[in-house]
Amino acid sequence: MPNSHTTFQRWMRCLIVLFILLVTYIVIADRYVPLTSESRVQGYVVQIAPQVSGTITQVDIKNNQPVSKGELLFRIDNQKYRLAVDEAQVALEQAHQQEQGLYAQANVAKANIATSQANYNNAHRDFIRINQLAKKNLVSASMRDNAYAKNETALANLAAAKQQAVVINTQLGPKLGQSTIVLAAENALAQAKLNLAHTDVIAPSNGVITNLQVDIGTMANANQPMLTFIPTDSMWVTADFREKSIANFHDHSKAYVAYDALPGQVFPLTVNNRDYGVAAAQQMANGHLTHIDTSNRWVRDAQRVRVNFTSQQPLPPQLFVGSRATVVVYPQHDPIWQLLAKIEIRIASALHFIY
């Protein structure tokens, strides 16, 4: 019968072999089915700001309330904006009246041109006749000079009448209702109506309002953030891997994820893309000398790279922006590595019951 020393040696050999196999698997798996617990749920955080200023008179939401696209969030006192719309409508009516006056002035200008043209034609004919008589010494030079002055005056009046018509016509459009004063008034009315519409602040898409800090009576300033809005349709998963672990990654590789909030459950993911830089390597022209990072450690920390994942299905409603998770990636067309990846993520998901 084997003694205790032989049994101990046998167990030690088994443990050593098991340890070597485990280390070998970890080294190889880190290249083909890398796993990381440095993963989070990400989402766009939208700061909602009103486009007009005023006192908030109505708040239709509560903190952390889901909202739908177009749903009213809060309303700003719109009394002065309604008055602005009324004033703009009155200004538009006045602009139409002024346009009618311009058309009347244009008709008068046409009549003035015709009159000036007739006066010029008459004065020009008189000047030609008197000038011919003056050359024969049949009329005095004074009479010729008077005829010439009348001719030039009539010509100047004709030019002035034409310029007056040009000035009026430049204010008129190609047809009724398209003069510059009417178009300006219409734009002012449209802006007033737009400002009135902006007193109702609505949800830009489906999402959740969080960290609500406004109430009736709060003063809202234009372009100053008032609400924090998270679109629920824009959430995705990111994971930070050691850079050697992503050497075999490519777009549309597959992955499994286990969320801390849902222990025991595993969900499929698809690799979307990876970031092409980290903040530690970002350089800025500041006029300073190069900063050298020093470390006294024997083994330096591995650089991690962020990888972004997408899900074919909406993320579970229990998750929020910042939720932690564990992710494992595997080659898409390798069933063996896929099986090993599933085993790893199942173990990690089960451990989430504990931590």
Tab-separated table of C-alpha atoms in Angstrom:
chain	number	residue	atom	x	y	z
A	1	MET	CA	0.000	0.000	0.000
A	2	PRO	CA	1.295	3.453	-0.802
A	3	ASN	CA	2.438	5.382	2.182
A	4	SER	CA	1.514	8.973	2.956
A	5	HIS	CA	4.696	10.356	1.390
A	6	THR	CA	3.933	8.700	-1.953
A	7	THR	CA	0.362	9.972	-1.835
A	8	PHE	CA	1.579	13.481	-1.122
A	9	GLN	CA	3.997	13.352	-4.073
A	10	ARG	CA	1.234	12.130	-6.366
A	11	TRP	CA	-1.039	14.971	-5.313
A	12	MET	CA	1.733	17.505	-5.733
A	13	ARG	CA	2.454	16.253	-9.248
A	14	CYS	CA	-1.222	16.530	-10.109
A	15	LEU	CA	-1.406	20.051	-8.709
A	16	ILE	CA	1.731	21.107	-10.577
A	17	VAL	CA	0.404	19.678	-13.838
A	18	LEU	CA	-2.953	21.333	-13.218
A	19	PHE	CA	-1.230	24.632	-12.460
A	20	ILE	CA	0.848	24.428	-15.655
A	21	LEU	CA	-2.251	23.611	-17.704
A	22	LEU	CA	-4.164	26.465	-16.111
A	23	VAL	CA	-1.374	28.978	-16.732
A	24	THR	CA	-1.019	27.749	-20.318
A	25	TYR	CA	-4.752	28.108	-20.883
A	26	ILE	CA	-4.798	31.616	-19.391
A	27	VAL	CA	-1.923	32.732	-21.629
A	28	ILE	CA	-3.501	31.274	-24.781
A	29	ALA	CA	-7.065	32.257	-23.888
A	30	ASP	CA	-5.983	35.831	-23.301
A	31	ARG	CA	-5.177	35.957	-27.017
A	32	TYR	CA	-8.237	34.191	-28.406
A	33	VAL	CA	-10.996	34.561	-25.784
A	34	PRO	CA	-9.917	37.543	-23.657
A	35	LEU	CA	-12.074	38.368	-20.664
A	36	THR	CA	-12.251	41.622	-18.745
A	37	SER	CA	-14.267	42.905	-15.830
A	38	GLU	CA	-13.436	46.517	-16.746
A	39	SER	CA	-16.663	47.032	-18.647
A	40	ARG	CA	-19.482	49.538	-18.345
A	41	VAL	CA	-22.770	50.477	-19.936
A	42	GLN	CA	-22.370	53.762	-21.783
A	43	GLY	CA	-24.943	56.208	-23.104
A	44	TYR	CA	-25.251	59.735	-24.378
A	45	VAL	CA	-25.995	62.292	-21.674
A	46	VAL	CA	-27.896	65.194	-23.227
A	47	GLN	CA	-28.138	68.548	-21.497
A	48	ILE	CA	-31.519	70.026	-22.361
A	49	ALA	CA	-31.549	73.813	-22.476
A	50	PRO	CA	-34.437	76.121	-23.394
A	51	GLN	CA	-33.981	78.385	-26.404
A	52	VAL	CA	-35.864	81.272	-24.780
A	53	SER	CA	-35.715	82.840	-21.333
A	54	GLY	CA	-38.488	83.166	-18.796
A	55	THR	CA	-40.041	81.841	-15.617
A	56	ILE	CA	-41.069	78.185	-15.572
A	57	THR	CA	-44.826	77.982	-15.056
A	58	GLN	CA	-45.429	74.247	-15.554
A	59	VAL	CA	-43.381	71.079	-14.941
A	60	ASP	CA	-44.908	67.884	-16.326
A	61	ILE	CA	-42.228	65.371	-15.320
A	62	LYS	CA	-40.763	63.774	-12.230
A	63	ASN	CA	-37.220	62.764	-11.450
A	64	ASN	CA	-36.063	59.605	-13.291
A	65	GLN	CA	-39.303	59.464	-15.259
A	66	PRO	CA	-39.251	57.770	-18.687
A	67	VAL	CA	-40.485	60.100	-21.417
A	68	SER	CA	-41.394	59.675	-25.071
A	69	LYS	CA	-40.239	61.729	-28.024
A	70	GLY	CA	-42.175	65.005	-28.212
A	71	GLU	CA	-43.534	64.758	-24.657
A	72	LEU	CA	-43.768	68.067	-22.787
A	73	LEU	CA	-41.077	68.442	-20.111
A	74	PHE	CA	-41.735	71.942	-18.813
A	75	ARG	CA	-43.274	75.205	-19.977
A	76	ILE	CA	-41.942	78.747	-19.778
A	77	ASP	CA	-44.225	81.753	-19.225
A	78	ASN	CA	-45.317	82.590	-22.765
A	79	GLN	CA	-47.276	85.814	-22.222
A	80	LYS	CA	-44.630	88.156	-23.613
A	81	TYR	CA	-43.999	85.790	-26.521
A	82	ARG	CA	-47.718	85.815	-27.397
A	83	LEU	CA	-47.610	89.611	-27.361
A	84	ALA	CA	-44.572	89.488	-29.630
A	85	VAL	CA	-46.534	87.345	-32.095
A	86	ASP	CA	-49.435	89.828	-32.044
A	87	GLU	CA	-47.034	92.725	-32.616
A	88	ALA	CA	-45.389	90.886	-35.494
A	89	GLN	CA	-48.786	90.223	-37.093
A	90	VAL	CA	-49.666	93.924	-36.849
A	91	ALA	CA	-46.274	94.799	-38.332
A	92	LEU	CA	-46.948	92.397	-41.203
A	93	GLU	CA	-50.281	94.072	-41.951
A	94	GLN	CA	-48.555	97.452	-41.912
A	95	ALA	CA	-45.909	96.069	-44.265
A	96	HIS	CA	-48.603	94.988	-46.722
A	97	GLN	CA	-50.080	98.488	-46.556
A	98	GLN	CA	-46.661	100.010	-47.148
A	99	GLU	CA	-46.204	97.661	-50.075
A	100	GLN	CA	-49.456	98.928	-51.582
A	101	GLY	CA	-48.095	102.433	-51.115
A	102	LEU	CA	-44.898	101.429	-52.900
A	103	TYR	CA	-46.895	100.083	-55.832
A	104	ALA	CA	-48.753	103.399	-55.959
A	105	GLN	CA	-45.432	105.242	-55.842
A	106	ALA	CA	-44.161	102.988	-58.622
A	107	ASN	CA	-47.142	103.981	-60.786
A	108	VAL	CA	-46.503	107.644	-59.986
A	109	ALA	CA	-42.848	107.145	-60.882
A	110	LYS	CA	-43.859	105.665	-64.239
A	111	ALA	CA	-46.082	108.682	-64.867
A	112	ASN	CA	-43.247	111.015	-63.875
A	113	ILE	CA	-40.942	109.226	-66.293
A	114	ALA	CA	-43.470	109.652	-69.092
A	115	THR	CA	-43.924	113.344	-68.237
A	116	SER	CA	-40.192	113.918	-67.943
A	117	GLN	CA	-39.608	112.079	-71.203
A	118	ALA	CA	-42.176	114.289	-72.968
A	119	ASN	CA	-40.667	117.447	-71.466
A	120	TYR	CA	-37.208	116.363	-72.495
A	121	ASN	CA	-38.303	115.525	-76.034
A	122	ASN	CA	-39.935	118.939	-76.364
A	123	ALA	CA	-36.969	120.786	-74.857
A	124	HIS	CA	-34.533	118.854	-77.027
A	125	ARG	CA	-36.449	119.694	-80.216
A	126	ASP	CA	-36.574	123.377	-79.222
A	127	PHE	CA	-32.858	123.366	-78.545
A	128	ILE	CA	-32.093	121.809	-81.942
A	129	ARG	CA	-34.204	124.415	-83.739
A	130	ILE	CA	-32.817	127.366	-81.807
A	131	ASN	CA	-29.273	126.061	-82.154
A	132	GLN	CA	-29.671	125.917	-85.946
A	133	LEU	CA	-31.074	129.459	-85.976
A	134	ALA	CA	-28.236	130.650	-83.764
A	135	LYS	CA	-25.684	129.286	-86.236
A	136	LYS	CA	-27.329	131.544	-88.871
A	137	ASN	CA	-27.313	134.480	-86.456
A	138	LEU	CA	-31.116	134.608	-86.583
A	139	VAL	CA	-31.466	134.411	-82.764
A	140	SER	CA	-29.330	135.714	-79.981
A	141	ALA	CA	-26.793	133.626	-78.109
A	142	SER	CA	-28.783	134.231	-74.926
A	143	MET	CA	-31.820	132.515	-76.427
A	144	ARG	CA	-29.635	129.581	-77.493
A	145	ASP	CA	-28.189	129.304	-73.969
A	146	ASN	CA	-31.672	129.323	-72.427
A	147	ALA	CA	-32.776	126.551	-74.788
A	148	TYR	CA	-29.682	124.541	-73.929
A	149	ALA	CA	-30.316	124.990	-70.189
A	150	LYS	CA	-33.925	123.853	-70.572
A	151	ASN	CA	-32.730	120.802	-72.529
A	152	GLU	CA	-30.223	119.823	-69.838
A	153	THR	CA	-32.740	120.448	-67.062
A	154	ALA	CA	-35.306	118.248	-68.776
A	155	LEU	CA	-32.670	115.540	-69.277
A	156	ALA	CA	-31.694	115.704	-65.591
A	157	ASN	CA	-35.342	115.513	-64.523
A	158	LEU	CA	-35.795	112.452	-66.738
A	159	ALA	CA	-32.750	110.757	-65.204
A	160	ALA	CA	-33.984	111.589	-61.680
A	161	ALA	CA	-37.419	110.161	-62.464
A	162	LYS	CA	-35.849	106.939	-63.736
A	163	GLN	CA	-33.642	106.639	-60.649
A	164	GLN	CA	-36.639	107.214	-58.404
A	165	ALA	CA	-38.415	104.365	-60.177
A	166	VAL	CA	-35.360	102.143	-59.688
A	167	VAL	CA	-35.300	102.933	-55.952
A	168	ILE	CA	-38.966	102.003	-55.613
A	169	ASN	CA	-38.704	98.876	-57.764
A	170	THR	CA	-35.760	97.556	-55.728
A	171	GLN	CA	-38.071	97.464	-52.709
A	172	LEU	CA	-40.729	95.565	-54.647
A	173	GLY	CA	-40.418	91.872	-55.384
A	174	PRO	CA	-41.257	90.038	-58.588
A	175	LYS	CA	-44.900	89.934	-57.528
A	176	LEU	CA	-47.293	91.160	-54.866
A	177	GLY	CA	-46.327	90.097	-51.339
A	178	GLN	CA	-42.608	89.688	-52.071
A	179	SER	CA	-41.333	93.160	-51.302
A	180	THR	CA	-38.445	93.505	-48.878
A	181	ILE	CA	-40.585	95.093	-46.173
A	182	VAL	CA	-43.176	92.298	-46.389
A	183	LEU	CA	-40.518	89.569	-46.382
A	184	ALA	CA	-38.819	91.170	-43.373
A	185	ALA	CA	-42.142	91.364	-41.531
A	186	GLU	CA	-42.930	87.733	-42.391
A	187	ASN	CA	-39.530	86.654	-41.056
A	188	ALA	CA	-40.124	88.616	-37.860
A	189	LEU	CA	-43.518	86.927	-37.452
A	190	ALA	CA	-41.997	83.489	-38.066
A	191	GLN	CA	-39.291	84.200	-35.463
A	192	ALA	CA	-41.910	85.356	-32.956
A	193	LYS	CA	-43.953	82.184	-33.521
A	194	LEU	CA	-40.801	80.075	-33.182
A	195	ASN	CA	-39.935	81.738	-29.871
A	196	LEU	CA	-43.492	81.091	-28.686
A	197	ALA	CA	-43.192	77.420	-29.661
A	198	HIS	CA	-39.879	77.188	-27.797
A	199	THR	CA	-41.631	78.058	-24.527
A	200	ASP	CA	-42.702	74.402	-24.536
A	201	VAL	CA	-39.569	72.320	-23.917
A	202	ILE	CA	-40.125	68.776	-25.201
A	203	ALA	CA	-38.203	65.502	-25.120
A	204	PRO	CA	-35.947	65.110	-28.191
A	205	SER	CA	-36.325	61.315	-28.195
A	206	ASN	CA	-37.312	58.398	-25.974
A	207	GLY	CA	-35.331	58.487	-22.765
A	208	VAL	CA	-35.200	59.252	-19.060
A	209	ILE	CA	-34.984	62.561	-17.210
A	210	THR	CA	-32.584	62.249	-14.292
A	211	ASN	CA	-31.244	64.566	-11.581
A	212	LEU	CA	-34.270	66.866	-11.944
A	213	GLN	CA	-33.551	70.224	-10.297
A	214	VAL	CA	-36.289	72.508	-11.668
A	215	ASP	CA	-39.709	73.464	-10.340
A	216	ILE	CA	-42.395	76.054	-10.955
A	217	GLY	CA	-40.916	79.518	-10.494
A	218	THR	CA	-37.411	78.590	-11.605
A	219	MET	CA	-35.877	81.180	-13.926
A	220	ALA	CA	-34.837	79.578	-17.209
A	221	ASN	CA	-32.148	81.278	-19.264
A	222	ALA	CA	-31.767	80.684	-22.984
A	223	ASN	CA	-29.075	78.143	-23.917
A	224	GLN	CA	-28.387	77.312	-20.248
A	225	PRO	CA	-28.808	73.572	-19.409
A	226	MET	CA	-31.788	72.871	-17.163
A	227	LEU	CA	-32.312	69.087	-17.410
A	228	THR	CA	-30.228	65.943	-17.780
A	229	PHE	CA	-31.661	63.607	-20.410
A	230	ILE	CA	-30.437	60.101	-21.256
A	231	PRO	CA	-31.742	58.590	-24.520
A	232	THR	CA	-32.579	54.967	-23.786
A	233	ASP	CA	-32.159	53.975	-27.431
A	234	SER	CA	-28.494	55.022	-27.523
A	235	MET	CA	-26.964	52.839	-24.796
A	236	TRP	CA	-24.061	50.526	-25.584
A	237	VAL	CA	-21.348	48.541	-23.792
A	238	THR	CA	-17.649	49.354	-23.588
A	239	ALA	CA	-14.851	47.158	-22.260
A	240	ASP	CA	-11.185	47.939	-21.581
A	241	PHE	CA	-8.820	45.151	-22.729
A	242	ARG	CA	-5.055	44.859	-22.545
A	243	GLU	CA	-3.709	45.830	-25.940
A	244	LYS	CA	-2.180	42.404	-26.603
A	245	SER	CA	-5.581	40.852	-26.008
A	246	ILE	CA	-7.193	42.694	-28.912
A	247	ALA	CA	-4.567	41.826	-31.539
A	248	ASN	CA	-6.898	39.204	-33.020
A	249	PHE	CA	-10.015	41.382	-32.804
A	250	HIS	CA	-11.860	42.474	-35.898
A	251	ASP	CA	-15.150	44.214	-36.503
A	252	HIS	CA	-18.212	42.042	-35.972
A	253	SER	CA	-16.403	39.601	-33.689
A	254	LYS	CA	-18.781	38.104	-31.154
A	255	ALA	CA	-18.856	38.482	-27.393
A	256	TYR	CA	-20.763	37.546	-24.278
A	257	VAL	CA	-21.551	39.926	-21.436
A	258	ALA	CA	-22.596	39.344	-17.836
A	259	TYR	CA	-23.985	42.397	-16.071
A	260	ASP	CA	-23.395	42.906	-12.365
A	261	ALA	CA	-27.061	43.887	-12.008
A	262	LEU	CA	-28.243	40.576	-13.520
A	263	PRO	CA	-26.191	37.755	-11.982
A	264	GLY	CA	-26.615	34.358	-13.590
A	265	GLN	CA	-27.651	35.820	-16.956
A	266	VAL	CA	-25.526	36.053	-20.107
A	267	PHE	CA	-26.245	38.186	-23.177
A	268	PRO	CA	-24.685	38.193	-26.663
A	269	LEU	CA	-22.853	41.210	-28.079
A	270	THR	CA	-21.098	42.183	-31.304
A	271	VAL	CA	-17.813	44.072	-31.539
A	272	ASN	CA	-18.554	47.432	-33.140
A	273	ASN	CA	-15.170	49.172	-33.083
A	274	ARG	CA	-12.266	50.073	-30.862
A	275	ASP	CA	-10.862	53.436	-29.890
A	276	TYR	CA	-7.714	54.582	-31.668
A	277	GLY	CA	-6.104	56.392	-28.793
A	278	VAL	CA	-5.923	56.963	-25.050
A	279	ALA	CA	-5.626	60.182	-23.093
A	280	ALA	CA	-2.137	59.299	-21.804
A	281	ALA	CA	-0.702	59.735	-25.308
A	282	GLN	CA	-2.498	62.958	-26.150
A	283	GLN	CA	-0.098	65.846	-26.685
A	284	MET	CA	-0.764	69.557	-26.697
A	285	ALA	CA	1.453	72.400	-27.874
A	286	ASN	CA	2.059	74.256	-24.589
A	287	GLY	CA	5.648	75.484	-24.943
A	288	HIS	CA	6.917	73.150	-22.201
A	289	LEU	CA	9.620	70.515	-22.348
A	290	THR	CA	8.785	66.845	-22.719
A	291	HIS	CA	7.436	65.198	-19.581
A	292	ILE	CA	8.897	61.737	-18.946
A	293	ASP	CA	6.855	59.329	-16.849
A	294	THR	CA	9.021	57.325	-14.465
A	295	SER	CA	8.166	54.088	-12.697
A	296	ASN	CA	10.102	52.046	-10.134
A	297	ARG	CA	8.061	48.917	-10.689
A	298	TRP	CA	9.711	45.790	-12.050
A	299	VAL	CA	6.754	45.118	-14.316
A	300	ARG	CA	4.939	48.096	-15.805
A	301	ASP	CA	1.172	48.189	-16.108
A	302	ALA	CA	-0.239	46.984	-19.414
A	303	GLN	CA	-1.934	49.579	-21.583
A	304	ARG	CA	-5.655	49.060	-21.949
A	305	VAL	CA	-7.694	49.915	-25.042
A	306	ARG	CA	-11.420	50.577	-25.126
A	307	VAL	CA	-13.610	48.372	-27.315
A	308	ASN	CA	-17.228	49.275	-28.100
A	309	PHE	CA	-19.954	46.646	-28.379
A	310	THR	CA	-23.478	46.759	-29.743
A	311	SER	CA	-26.468	44.585	-28.960
A	312	GLN	CA	-29.026	43.374	-31.482
A	313	GLN	CA	-31.685	43.727	-28.789
A	314	PRO	CA	-32.407	46.627	-26.412
A	315	LEU	CA	-30.397	46.466	-23.209
A	316	PRO	CA	-32.312	45.223	-20.146
A	317	PRO	CA	-34.287	47.970	-18.396
A	318	GLN	CA	-32.498	47.248	-15.096
A	319	LEU	CA	-29.316	48.786	-16.511
A	320	PHE	CA	-28.285	52.430	-16.428
A	321	VAL	CA	-25.411	54.516	-17.714
A	322	GLY	CA	-22.408	53.376	-15.692
A	323	SER	CA	-23.600	49.830	-14.915
A	324	ARG	CA	-20.663	47.437	-14.504
A	325	ALA	CA	-20.248	44.241	-16.505
A	326	THR	CA	-17.849	41.452	-17.498
A	327	VAL	CA	-17.186	40.796	-21.188
A	328	VAL	CA	-15.493	37.932	-23.046
A	329	VAL	CA	-14.764	37.971	-26.788
A	330	TYR	CA	-14.394	34.893	-28.997
A	331	PRO	CA	-13.716	34.139	-32.682
A	332	GLN	CA	-16.980	34.075	-34.575
A	333	HIS	CA	-16.406	30.834	-36.539
A	334	ASP	CA	-14.615	28.726	-33.916
A	335	PRO	CA	-17.063	26.580	-31.904
A	336	ILE	CA	-14.385	25.366	-29.460
A	337	TRP	CA	-13.330	28.848	-28.392
A	338	GLN	CA	-16.985	29.872	-28.329
A	339	LEU	CA	-17.736	27.028	-25.905
A	340	LEU	CA	-14.795	27.987	-23.686
A	341	ALA	CA	-15.873	31.639	-23.773
A	342	LYS	CA	-19.382	30.647	-22.735
A	343	ILE	CA	-18.011	28.606	-19.828
A	344	GLU	CA	-15.852	31.538	-18.673
A	345	ILE	CA	-18.692	34.046	-18.803
A	346	ARG	CA	-21.079	31.631	-17.052
A	347	ILE	CA	-18.615	31.317	-14.194
A	348	ALA	CA	-18.167	35.101	-14.040
A	349	SER	CA	-21.940	35.614	-14.101
A	350	ALA	CA	-22.429	33.139	-11.264
A	351	LEU	CA	-19.764	34.915	-9.212
A	352	HIS	CA	-21.812	38.127	-9.495
A	353	PHE	CA	-24.176	36.597	-6.933
A	354	ILE	CA	-21.338	37.012	-4.429
A	355	TYR	CA	-19.690	40.303	-5.397
